[in-house]
Coordinates of C-alpha atoms in Angstrom, one line a residue:
Chain A
E1 CA 3.8 -19.9 -2.0
V2 CA 4.3 -16.5 -0.4
Q3 CA 1.1 -15.5 1.3
L4 CA -0.4 -13.2 3.9
V5 CA -3.8 -14.1 5.4
D6 CA -5.6 -11.3 7.3
S7 CA -8.2 -12.0 9.9
G8 CA -10.1 -10.5 12.9
G9 CA -12.3 -7.9 11.2
D10 CA -15.7 -7.4 12.8
L11 CA -18.5 -5.0 13.6
V12 CA -17.6 -3.0 16.8
Q13 CA -19.2 -0.1 18.6
P14 CA -17.5 3.3 18.7
G15 CA -15.0 3.4 21.6
G16 CA -14.4 -0.4 21.3
S17 CA -11.4 -2.5 20.6
L18 CA -10.4 -5.1 18.1
R19 CA -7.2 -7.0 17.2
L20 CA -6.4 -7.9 13.7
S21 CA -4.0 -10.7 12.8
C22 CA -2.0 -11.5 9.7
A23 CA -0.4 -14.9 9.2
A24 CA 2.5 -15.1 6.9
S25 CA 3.9 -18.1 5.0
G26 CA 6.3 -19.0 2.3
F27 CA 9.1 -16.6 3.2
T28 CA 11.5 -15.7 6.0
F29 CA 9.1 -13.5 8.0
S30 CA 11.7 -11.8 10.3
N31 CA 13.6 -10.5 7.2
H32 CA 10.8 -8.2 6.3
W33 CA 9.3 -5.0 7.7
M34 CA 5.5 -5.3 7.8
H35 CA 2.7 -2.7 7.5
W36 CA -1.0 -2.2 7.7
V37 CA -2.8 -0.2 5.1
R38 CA -6.5 0.6 5.1
Q39 CA -9.1 1.5 2.5
V40 CA -12.6 2.8 2.9
P41 CA -14.6 0.8 0.2
G42 CA -14.6 2.9 -3.0
K43 CA -11.9 5.3 -1.7
G44 CA -8.2 5.5 -1.7
L45 CA -5.4 3.8 0.2
V46 CA -4.1 5.0 3.6
W47 CA -1.0 3.8 5.3
V48 CA -1.6 2.9 9.0
A49 CA 1.4 1.5 10.7
R50 CA 4.7 -0.3 10.3
T51 CA 7.1 -2.5 12.3
N52 CA 10.7 -3.5 11.6
G53 CA 11.9 -7.0 11.4
D54 CA 12.3 -7.8 15.1
G55 CA 9.4 -5.6 16.3
T56 CA 11.6 -3.1 18.2
N57 CA 10.8 -0.1 16.0
T58 CA 7.3 1.0 15.0
T59 CA 5.8 4.0 13.3
Y60 CA 2.2 5.2 12.9
G61 CA 0.1 7.4 10.8
G62 CA -1.2 10.5 12.4
S63 CA -4.9 9.5 12.6
V64 CA -4.2 6.3 14.5
K65 CA -1.2 7.3 16.7
G66 CA -1.9 6.7 20.4
R67 CA -4.9 4.4 19.6
F68 CA -3.4 1.6 17.4
T69 CA -0.5 -0.7 18.2
I70 CA 1.4 -2.8 15.7
S71 CA 3.3 -5.8 16.9
R72 CA 4.7 -9.1 15.6
D73 CA 5.5 -12.6 16.8
N74 CA 8.3 -14.0 14.5
A75 CA 8.0 -17.4 16.1
K76 CA 4.4 -17.6 14.7
S77 CA 5.1 -15.5 11.6
T78 CA 2.3 -13.3 12.5
V79 CA 1.8 -9.5 12.7
Y80 CA -1.0 -7.9 14.7
L81 CA -2.8 -4.6 14.8
Q82 CA -4.4 -3.8 18.2
M83 CA -7.0 -1.1 17.6
N84 CA -8.4 0.8 20.7
S85 CA -10.8 3.7 21.0
L86 CA -12.2 2.9 17.6
R87 CA -14.1 5.7 15.8
V88 CA -16.7 5.6 13.0
D89 CA -14.0 6.9 10.6
D90 CA -11.8 3.8 11.3
T91 CA -14.3 1.8 9.2
A92 CA -12.4 0.3 6.3
V93 CA -10.8 -2.8 4.8
Y94 CA -7.5 -3.4 6.5
Y95 CA -4.6 -5.0 4.6
C96 CA -1.5 -6.6 6.0
V97 CA 1.4 -5.8 3.7
R98 CA 5.0 -6.9 3.3
S99 CA 7.6 -4.4 2.2
I100 CA 10.8 -4.8 0.2
G101 CA 13.9 -2.7 0.6
F102 CA 17.4 -2.9 1.8
C103 CA 19.6 -1.9 4.8
G104 CA 23.1 -0.5 4.4
G105 CA 25.4 2.0 5.9
G106 CA 23.4 2.0 9.1
R107 CA 20.2 3.0 7.3
C108 CA 17.3 1.1 5.9
H109 CA 15.1 2.1 3.0
E110 CA 11.9 0.5 1.7
F111 CA 11.0 0.4 -2.0
G112 CA 7.4 -0.9 -2.1
F113 CA 4.8 -3.2 -0.9
D114 CA 5.1 -6.5 -2.8
V115 CA 2.8 -8.9 -1.0
W116 CA -0.7 -8.0 0.3
G117 CA -3.2 -9.9 2.4
Q118 CA -6.7 -10.3 1.1
G119 CA -8.0 -7.7 3.5
T120 CA -10.3 -7.9 6.5
M121 CA -13.3 -5.6 7.0
V122 CA -13.6 -3.5 10.2
T123 CA -16.9 -1.7 10.7
V124 CA -17.3 0.8 13.6
S125 CA -20.9 1.6 14.1
S126 CA -23.5 1.8 16.9
Chain B
D1 CA 3.4 15.1 5.3
I2 CA 4.1 14.7 1.5
Q3 CA 1.0 15.1 -0.7
L4 CA 0.9 13.1 -3.9
T5 CA -1.4 14.5 -6.6
Q6 CA -2.4 12.1 -9.4
S7 CA -3.8 13.2 -12.8
P8 CA -6.1 12.6 -14.3
S9 CA -8.3 11.1 -11.6
F10 CA -10.3 9.3 -14.4
L11 CA -9.3 8.2 -17.8
S12 CA -11.3 6.6 -20.6
A13 CA -9.3 4.8 -23.2
S14 CA -9.5 2.0 -25.8
V15 CA -7.6 -1.3 -26.1
G16 CA -4.3 -0.6 -27.8
D17 CA -4.1 3.1 -26.6
R18 CA -0.9 4.5 -25.0
V19 CA -1.8 5.8 -21.5
T20 CA 0.1 8.1 -19.2
I21 CA -0.7 8.9 -15.6
T22 CA 1.2 11.6 -13.7
C23 CA 2.0 11.7 -10.0
R24 CA 3.3 15.0 -8.5
A25 CA 4.8 15.1 -5.0
S26 CA 4.6 18.2 -2.8
Q27 CA 8.3 18.0 -2.1
G28 CA 11.3 16.1 -3.5
I29 CA 11.3 12.3 -2.9
A30 CA 14.3 11.3 -5.1
T31 CA 13.1 8.1 -6.8
Y32 CA 11.3 6.6 -3.7
L33 CA 8.1 6.1 -5.6
A34 CA 6.0 3.0 -6.3
W35 CA 3.0 2.3 -8.5
Y36 CA 0.2 -0.1 -7.8
Q37 CA -2.8 -1.5 -9.8
Q38 CA -6.0 -2.4 -8.0
K39 CA -9.0 -4.2 -9.5
P40 CA -12.4 -4.1 -7.8
G41 CA -12.7 -6.3 -4.7
K42 CA -8.9 -7.2 -4.8
A43 CA -5.8 -6.1 -3.0
P44 CA -3.4 -3.7 -4.8
K45 CA -0.6 -5.2 -6.9
L46 CA 2.9 -3.7 -7.0
L47 CA 3.8 -2.7 -10.6
I48 CA 6.9 -0.5 -10.3
Y49 CA 9.2 0.6 -7.5
T50 CA 12.1 3.1 -7.2
A51 CA 10.2 5.1 -9.9
S52 CA 11.2 2.9 -12.8
T53 CA 12.0 -0.7 -11.7
L54 CA 9.5 -3.2 -13.0
Q55 CA 8.3 -5.7 -10.4
S56 CA 8.9 -9.3 -11.3
G57 CA 6.1 -10.8 -13.4
V58 CA 4.7 -7.4 -14.5
P59 CA 4.4 -7.1 -18.3
P60 CA 6.9 -4.8 -20.0
R61 CA 4.1 -2.6 -21.5
F62 CA 4.2 -0.9 -18.0
S63 CA 7.0 1.6 -17.4
G64 CA 7.7 4.3 -15.0
S65 CA 9.9 7.4 -15.0
G66 CA 10.7 10.5 -13.1
S67 CA 12.5 11.8 -10.0
G68 CA 12.2 14.5 -7.5
T69 CA 8.6 15.7 -7.7
E70 CA 7.2 14.5 -11.0
F71 CA 6.6 10.9 -12.0
T72 CA 4.8 9.1 -14.7
L73 CA 3.4 5.6 -15.3
T74 CA 3.0 4.6 -18.9
I75 CA 1.1 1.7 -20.4
S76 CA 2.4 1.4 -23.9
S77 CA -0.6 -0.5 -25.3
L78 CA -3.6 -0.9 -23.1
Q79 CA -4.9 -4.4 -22.7
P80 CA -8.4 -5.5 -21.5
E81 CA -6.9 -6.7 -18.2
D82 CA -5.4 -3.3 -17.5
F83 CA -8.7 -1.6 -16.8
A84 CA -8.3 -0.8 -13.1
T85 CA -7.4 1.9 -10.6
Y86 CA -3.7 3.0 -10.3
Y87 CA -2.1 4.5 -7.3
C88 CA 1.3 6.0 -6.7
Q89 CA 3.0 5.9 -3.3
H90 CA 6.0 7.6 -1.8
L91 CA 8.4 5.8 0.5
N92 CA 10.9 8.6 1.2
F93 CA 10.1 8.9 4.9
Y94 CA 7.2 8.4 7.3
P95 CA 4.3 8.9 7.1
L96 CA 4.0 7.1 3.8
T97 CA 1.3 8.4 1.6
F98 CA -0.6 7.4 -1.6
G99 CA -2.0 9.4 -4.4
G100 CA -5.7 9.7 -4.8
G101 CA -5.8 7.2 -7.6
T102 CA -6.5 7.1 -11.4
K103 CA -9.4 5.0 -12.6
V104 CA -8.8 3.7 -16.2
E105 CA -12.0 2.7 -17.9
I106 CA -13.0 1.3 -21.3
K107 CA -14.0 3.9 -23.9

């Protein structure tokens, strides 16, 4: 069964750090770009970060750039989100996500997020 | 950044109704648009990608259309399990963004 299991969410003080993990199973992990998406309970979805298949290329949303780092360990089929300098407005459920797409002609394009983790809650509060 | 505006933000409908949700992009995104369904307490589920391609396992009462800046998600005959919140998302370039959501409730 194709599955993503998110973990690592916790209560942390403003300015603190936290590392989220996402363990993948049931598919060839290195073949897929991976993302993190967050959602404040009761609000909409916000894309956070993405890494390519071998972890050599990463991209971030503007609100987390310079504070969060996405990485992956293909030997462990795990993707991580290191979150530093956390702020109250980082409070949200964080989802690990697999994307589908294709690469051709020297370019890659993603079509959608077809597998989602169950989400892990991060609360930033004093 | 590309802004995606969904309308309506809230929709009240009955079982069997035909429902249409619109997503407008602030600039052209070709057909790099996906639709998701989210139920309370659950992760979103991919319904449609590349604007009109039905994800495997999704019932054919769901359909998508559009290109450029205007897109629609249609549910041809609303079923009880379809009451949920629906989001569009563009994947044309980074940063990826989502629409604000459309909540479909029982009339």
